Short mmCIF file of C-alpha atoms in Angstrom, two decimals:
data_model
loop_
_atom_site.label_atom_id
_atom_site.label_comp_id
_atom_site.label_asym_id
_atom_site.label_seq_id
_atom_site.Cartn_x
_atom_site.Cartn_y
_atom_site.Cartn_z
CA MET A 1417 203.50 109.99 24.83
CA GLY A 1418 202.30 110.84 28.32
CA ARG A 1419 201.01 114.25 27.19
CA LEU A 1420 199.14 112.70 24.28
CA THR A 1421 197.54 110.13 26.58
CA ALA A 1422 196.50 112.85 29.02
CA TYR A 1423 195.06 114.94 26.16
CA LEU A 1424 193.05 111.97 24.84
CA TRP A 1425 191.82 111.18 28.33
CA ARG A 1426 190.59 114.77 28.79
CA MET A 1427 188.72 114.58 25.49
CA ILE A 1428 187.04 111.28 26.40
CA ARG A 1429 186.02 112.62 29.82
CA SER A 1430 184.19 115.49 28.08
CA TRP A 1431 181.97 113.11 26.06
CA GLU A 1432 178.39 112.17 26.94
CA ARG A 1433 178.11 109.09 29.17
CA PRO A 1434 176.55 106.80 26.49
CA THR A 1435 179.37 107.66 24.09
CA GLN A 1436 181.98 106.88 26.74
CA ILE A 1437 180.36 103.50 27.42
CA ALA A 1438 180.12 102.65 23.71
CA PHE A 1439 183.78 103.54 23.19
CA ALA A 1440 184.87 101.48 26.21
CA VAL A 1441 182.88 98.45 25.01
CA GLY A 1442 184.29 98.86 21.50
CA LEU A 1443 187.86 98.99 22.82
CA ALA A 1444 187.28 95.94 25.02
CA LEU A 1445 185.88 93.92 22.14
CA PHE A 1446 188.72 95.13 19.90
CA GLY A 1447 191.26 93.96 22.49
CA LEU A 1448 189.56 90.57 22.81
CA ALA A 1449 189.43 90.08 19.04
CA PHE A 1450 193.10 91.05 18.76
CA VAL A 1451 194.13 88.53 21.42
CA VAL A 1452 192.20 85.79 19.64
CA LEU A 1453 193.83 86.79 16.36
CA GLN A 1454 197.30 86.52 17.88
CA PHE A 1455 196.93 83.52 20.17
CA GLY A 1456 193.64 81.78 19.38
CA PRO A 1457 192.98 78.59 17.41
CA VAL A 1458 193.73 78.70 13.70
CA GLU A 1459 190.09 78.27 12.77
CA LEU A 1460 189.26 81.49 14.65
CA ARG A 1461 191.97 83.63 13.06
CA GLN A 1462 189.96 84.76 10.02
CA PRO A 1463 186.77 85.65 11.96
CA SER A 1464 188.86 87.49 14.55
CA LEU A 1465 190.68 89.44 11.81
CA ILE A 1466 187.32 90.53 10.44
CA GLY A 1467 186.31 91.50 13.96
CA VAL A 1468 189.49 93.53 14.55
CA ILE A 1469 188.99 95.51 11.34
CA GLY A 1470 185.28 96.07 11.98
CA LEU A 1471 185.76 97.10 15.62
CA LEU A 1472 188.58 99.46 14.70
CA PHE A 1473 186.25 101.17 12.26
CA VAL A 1474 183.46 101.32 14.88
CA CYS A 1475 185.82 102.84 17.49
CA GLN A 1476 186.89 105.50 14.99
CA ILE A 1477 183.27 106.41 14.32
CA ILE A 1478 182.53 106.66 18.06
CA PHE A 1479 185.67 108.78 18.59
CA MET A 1480 184.65 111.22 15.85
CA TRP A 1481 181.11 111.38 17.23
CA GLY A 1482 182.39 112.11 20.73
CA ASN A 1483 184.54 114.96 19.42
CA ARG A 1484 181.92 116.42 17.08
CA HIS A 1485 181.61 119.60 19.19
CA MET A 1486 185.36 120.11 19.56
CA VAL A 1487 186.10 122.96 17.22
CA THR A 1488 188.62 125.74 17.63
CA PRO A 1489 187.54 129.12 19.00
CA TYR A 1490 188.32 130.62 15.59
CA THR A 1491 185.93 128.17 13.88
CA GLN A 1492 183.25 128.88 16.50
CA ALA A 1493 183.66 132.63 15.94
CA GLN A 1494 183.58 132.16 12.17
CA ARG A 1495 180.27 130.34 12.42
CA LYS A 1496 178.79 133.10 14.57
CA TYR A 1497 180.10 135.74 12.17
CA LEU A 1498 178.52 133.98 9.16
CA ALA A 1499 175.26 133.74 11.13
CA GLU A 1500 175.56 137.52 11.71
CA ASP A 1501 176.01 137.05 15.45
CA PHE A 1502 178.81 139.59 15.46
CA ALA A 1503 178.66 140.21 19.21
CA GLY A 1504 179.06 136.48 19.80
CA ALA A 1505 182.05 136.33 17.44
CA CYS A 1506 183.61 139.29 19.26
CA ALA A 1507 183.16 137.64 22.65
CA ILE A 1508 185.03 134.51 21.54
CA MET A 1509 187.86 136.36 19.81
CA GLU A 1510 188.25 138.86 22.66
CA GLN A 1511 188.85 135.97 25.02
CA VAL A 1512 191.48 134.50 22.70
CA GLU A 1513 193.20 137.89 22.48
CA ALA A 1514 193.09 138.34 26.24
CA GLN A 1515 194.88 135.00 26.62
CA GLY A 1516 197.63 136.23 24.32
CA LYS A 1517 196.86 133.53 21.75
CA ALA A 1518 195.53 135.70 18.91
CA ASP A 1519 197.15 135.24 15.51
CA VAL A 1520 196.64 137.28 12.35
CA ASN A 1521 193.43 135.44 11.38
CA THR A 1522 191.94 135.77 14.86
CA LEU A 1523 192.68 139.49 15.02
CA THR A 1524 191.30 140.07 11.52
CA LEU A 1525 188.07 138.27 12.31
CA LEU A 1526 187.76 140.32 15.50
CA ALA A 1527 188.35 143.52 13.52
CA ASN A 1528 185.70 142.49 10.98
CA SER A 1529 183.23 141.77 13.79
CA TYR A 1530 183.84 145.17 15.39
CA ARG A 1531 183.28 146.81 12.00
CA GLN A 1532 179.97 145.01 11.53
CA LEU A 1533 178.92 146.19 14.98
CA GLY A 1534 179.72 149.76 13.95
CA ASP A 1535 182.76 150.19 16.22
CA LEU A 1536 185.05 151.42 13.44
CA ASP A 1537 187.78 152.85 15.67
CA LYS A 1538 188.13 149.55 17.51
CA SER A 1539 188.09 147.69 14.19
CA GLU A 1540 190.95 149.83 12.91
CA GLU A 1541 192.91 149.39 16.13
CA ILE A 1542 192.66 145.59 16.01
CA VAL A 1543 193.35 145.20 12.30
CA LYS A 1544 196.50 147.26 12.74
CA LYS A 1545 197.61 144.72 15.35
CA ALA A 1546 197.06 141.98 12.75
CA LEU A 1547 199.10 143.92 10.20
CA ALA A 1548 201.88 144.36 12.73
CA LEU A 1549 202.15 140.57 12.77
CA ARG A 1550 201.86 140.13 8.98
CA PRO A 1551 202.27 143.48 7.18
CA ASN A 1552 201.77 142.02 3.71
CA HIS A 1553 198.96 139.56 4.39
CA HIS A 1554 195.99 140.15 2.10
CA PHE A 1555 193.35 139.11 4.70
CA PRO A 1556 193.98 141.94 7.22
CA LEU A 1557 194.79 144.33 4.39
CA TYR A 1558 191.35 143.76 2.88
CA ALA A 1559 189.72 144.11 6.31
CA PHE A 1560 191.59 147.39 6.85
CA GLY A 1561 190.43 148.63 3.46
CA ARG A 1562 186.80 147.85 4.29
CA THR A 1563 187.04 149.71 7.60
CA LEU A 1564 188.58 152.75 5.94
CA LEU A 1565 185.91 152.65 3.23
CA ILE A 1566 183.10 152.64 5.81
CA LYS A 1567 184.78 155.51 7.68
CA GLY A 1568 184.67 157.56 4.48
CA GLN A 1569 188.44 157.56 3.92
CA PHE A 1570 187.95 156.53 0.32
CA LYS A 1571 191.34 157.46 -1.08
CA GLU A 1572 193.15 155.65 1.74
CA ALA A 1573 190.86 152.63 1.36
CA ALA A 1574 191.65 152.43 -2.36
CA ALA A 1575 195.38 152.39 -1.62
CA ILE A 1576 194.95 149.53 0.88
CA PHE A 1577 192.74 147.52 -1.50
CA GLN A 1578 195.42 147.88 -4.16
CA GLN A 1579 198.00 146.67 -1.67
CA ALA A 1580 195.79 143.68 -0.78
CA LEU A 1581 195.51 142.72 -4.47
CA GLU A 1582 199.28 142.93 -4.86
CA ALA A 1583 199.61 140.71 -1.77
CA GLY A 1584 197.48 137.99 -3.36
CA ALA A 1585 193.89 138.88 -2.48
CA PRO A 1586 191.18 137.36 -4.72
CA GLU A 1587 190.48 139.35 -7.87
CA ILE A 1588 186.96 140.06 -6.59
CA VAL A 1589 188.57 142.71 -4.34
CA ARG A 1590 188.99 144.75 -7.53
CA ILE A 1591 185.31 145.67 -7.20
CA ASP A 1592 185.93 147.09 -3.72
CA LEU A 1593 188.88 148.98 -5.16
CA GLY A 1594 186.71 150.35 -7.97
CA GLU A 1595 184.03 151.47 -5.52
CA ALA A 1596 186.59 153.20 -3.29
CA LEU A 1597 188.08 154.99 -6.31
CA TYR A 1598 184.61 156.04 -7.48
CA ARG A 1599 183.70 157.50 -4.10
CA ALA A 1600 187.07 159.25 -3.96
CA GLY A 1601 186.31 160.87 -7.34
CA ASP A 1602 189.18 159.07 -9.05
CA GLY A 1603 188.71 158.46 -12.78
CA ALA A 1604 190.62 155.17 -12.53
CA ALA A 1605 187.43 153.66 -11.08
CA ARG A 1606 186.01 152.95 -14.54
CA GLU A 1607 188.98 150.94 -15.79
CA THR A 1608 189.24 149.08 -12.48
CA LEU A 1609 185.60 148.01 -12.55
CA GLU A 1610 185.74 147.06 -16.21
CA GLN A 1611 188.61 144.71 -15.35
CA ALA A 1612 186.24 142.88 -13.02
CA LEU A 1613 183.40 142.41 -15.51
CA ALA A 1614 184.31 138.83 -16.36
CA LEU A 1615 184.65 137.72 -12.72
CA GLU A 1616 182.12 135.40 -11.15
CA GLN A 1617 180.56 137.31 -8.28
CA GLU A 1618 177.63 137.55 -5.91
CA PRO A 1619 174.49 139.38 -7.12
CA PHE A 1620 175.04 142.35 -4.79
CA ARG A 1621 178.56 142.91 -6.12
CA ARG A 1622 177.40 142.62 -9.72
CA LEU A 1623 174.68 145.18 -9.02
CA MET A 1624 177.10 147.71 -7.51
CA MET A 1625 179.63 147.24 -10.29
CA GLY A 1626 176.99 147.65 -13.00
CA TYR A 1627 175.44 150.62 -11.25
CA LEU A 1628 178.75 152.47 -10.83
CA LEU A 1629 179.72 151.84 -14.46
CA TYR A 1630 176.30 153.17 -15.48
CA ARG A 1631 176.82 156.30 -13.37
CA MET A 1632 180.15 156.83 -15.14
CA GLY A 1633 178.51 156.46 -18.57
CA ALA A 1634 180.25 153.15 -19.30
CA ALA A 1635 177.24 150.79 -19.19
CA VAL A 1636 173.48 150.57 -19.49
CA PRO A 1637 171.42 150.72 -16.29
CA PRO A 1638 171.28 147.51 -14.25
CA SER A 1639 168.34 145.29 -15.18
CA PRO A 1640 165.34 144.86 -12.85
CA GLU A 1641 166.55 141.30 -12.19
CA GLN A 1642 169.96 142.57 -11.11
CA ILE A 1643 168.47 145.26 -8.88
CA ASN A 1644 166.02 142.89 -7.23
CA ALA A 1645 168.77 140.32 -6.64
CA GLY A 1646 171.25 142.70 -5.00
CA LEU A 1647 169.43 145.75 -3.64
CA LEU A 1648 168.55 144.32 -0.22
CA TYR A 1649 172.23 143.87 0.65
CA TRP A 1650 172.99 147.53 -0.01
CA GLN A 1651 169.89 148.69 1.85
CA GLU A 1652 171.02 146.68 4.87
CA THR A 1653 174.57 148.00 4.56
CA ALA A 1654 173.36 151.61 4.46
CA ARG A 1655 171.20 150.94 7.51
CA ARG A 1656 173.96 149.18 9.47
CA PHE A 1657 176.46 152.01 9.00
CA LYS A 1658 173.92 154.81 8.89
CA ASP A 1659 176.00 157.34 10.83
CA THR A 1660 179.07 157.07 8.60
CA PRO A 1661 180.12 159.07 5.52
CA TYR A 1662 180.06 155.86 3.50
CA ALA A 1663 176.44 155.11 4.41
CA GLN A 1664 175.41 158.64 3.50
CA SER A 1665 176.95 158.22 0.06
CA LEU A 1666 175.55 154.72 -0.30
CA ALA A 1667 172.04 155.82 0.72
CA ASP A 1668 171.91 158.12 -2.32
CA ASP A 1669 172.91 155.19 -4.55
CA VAL A 1670 170.21 152.99 -3.03
CA LEU A 1671 167.61 155.65 -3.79
CA GLN A 1672 168.88 155.88 -7.37
CA MET A 1673 168.69 152.10 -7.77
CA GLN A 1674 165.14 152.11 -6.45
CA SER A 1675 164.16 154.85 -8.87
CA LEU A 1676 165.74 152.89 -11.73
CA LEU A 1677 163.61 149.93 -10.73
CA GLU A 1678 160.47 152.07 -10.83
CA ASP A 1679 161.39 153.55 -14.22
CA LEU A 1680 162.19 150.23 -15.92
#
């Protein structure tokens, strides 16, 4: 109980001064209304009950408002990652790791951030630490597959993507598997991608899947709408990883997609 009280007190001390005052006033009024409810005249019992309920609700709202910025380091890093502030995400997760508090999700997010920054060796090193904690967890397995794919180790990436799917990864990972197989020159790429045709997916994934099936003679060329909707993502990906074997292969595909758009 003492630890909980101390924890709550630390949280309240971190709030802005107006919020602290509002919470203190709310608690004082709540205490007064509760005393009246318990010991006051009968005719005041019902109004005081209404006051107790209302003030309890108000105190809860103030408490949530005061703690609105209190999110975990992982959530903070996630937000920076989604905003493409990969260096910021790395800084947060590196601190967590340095404190010895990193779990499999923290390490995987750090590995993903390193990959997006182009530090593929560091990404591989960190994701292997995550897999040492949870060898059959689909989240780090998928991250490992993406890093291997970018490094140009297509056959190895395909094997890891397959392992991630078997470990419970979303079926959308089948498109990554199909791409890795295609770039590895494995004929199983066609069947793998065809299995993903019915999946709901982002425009950039649908474009790559349709394009690869077209290159294998299993589909018509992607439509102008599909190319326009997904091409920018692949252009940015080729630019971000420009010095890697994957980007060199992808750059040729981007040029082909652009030429398809001009021909259609």
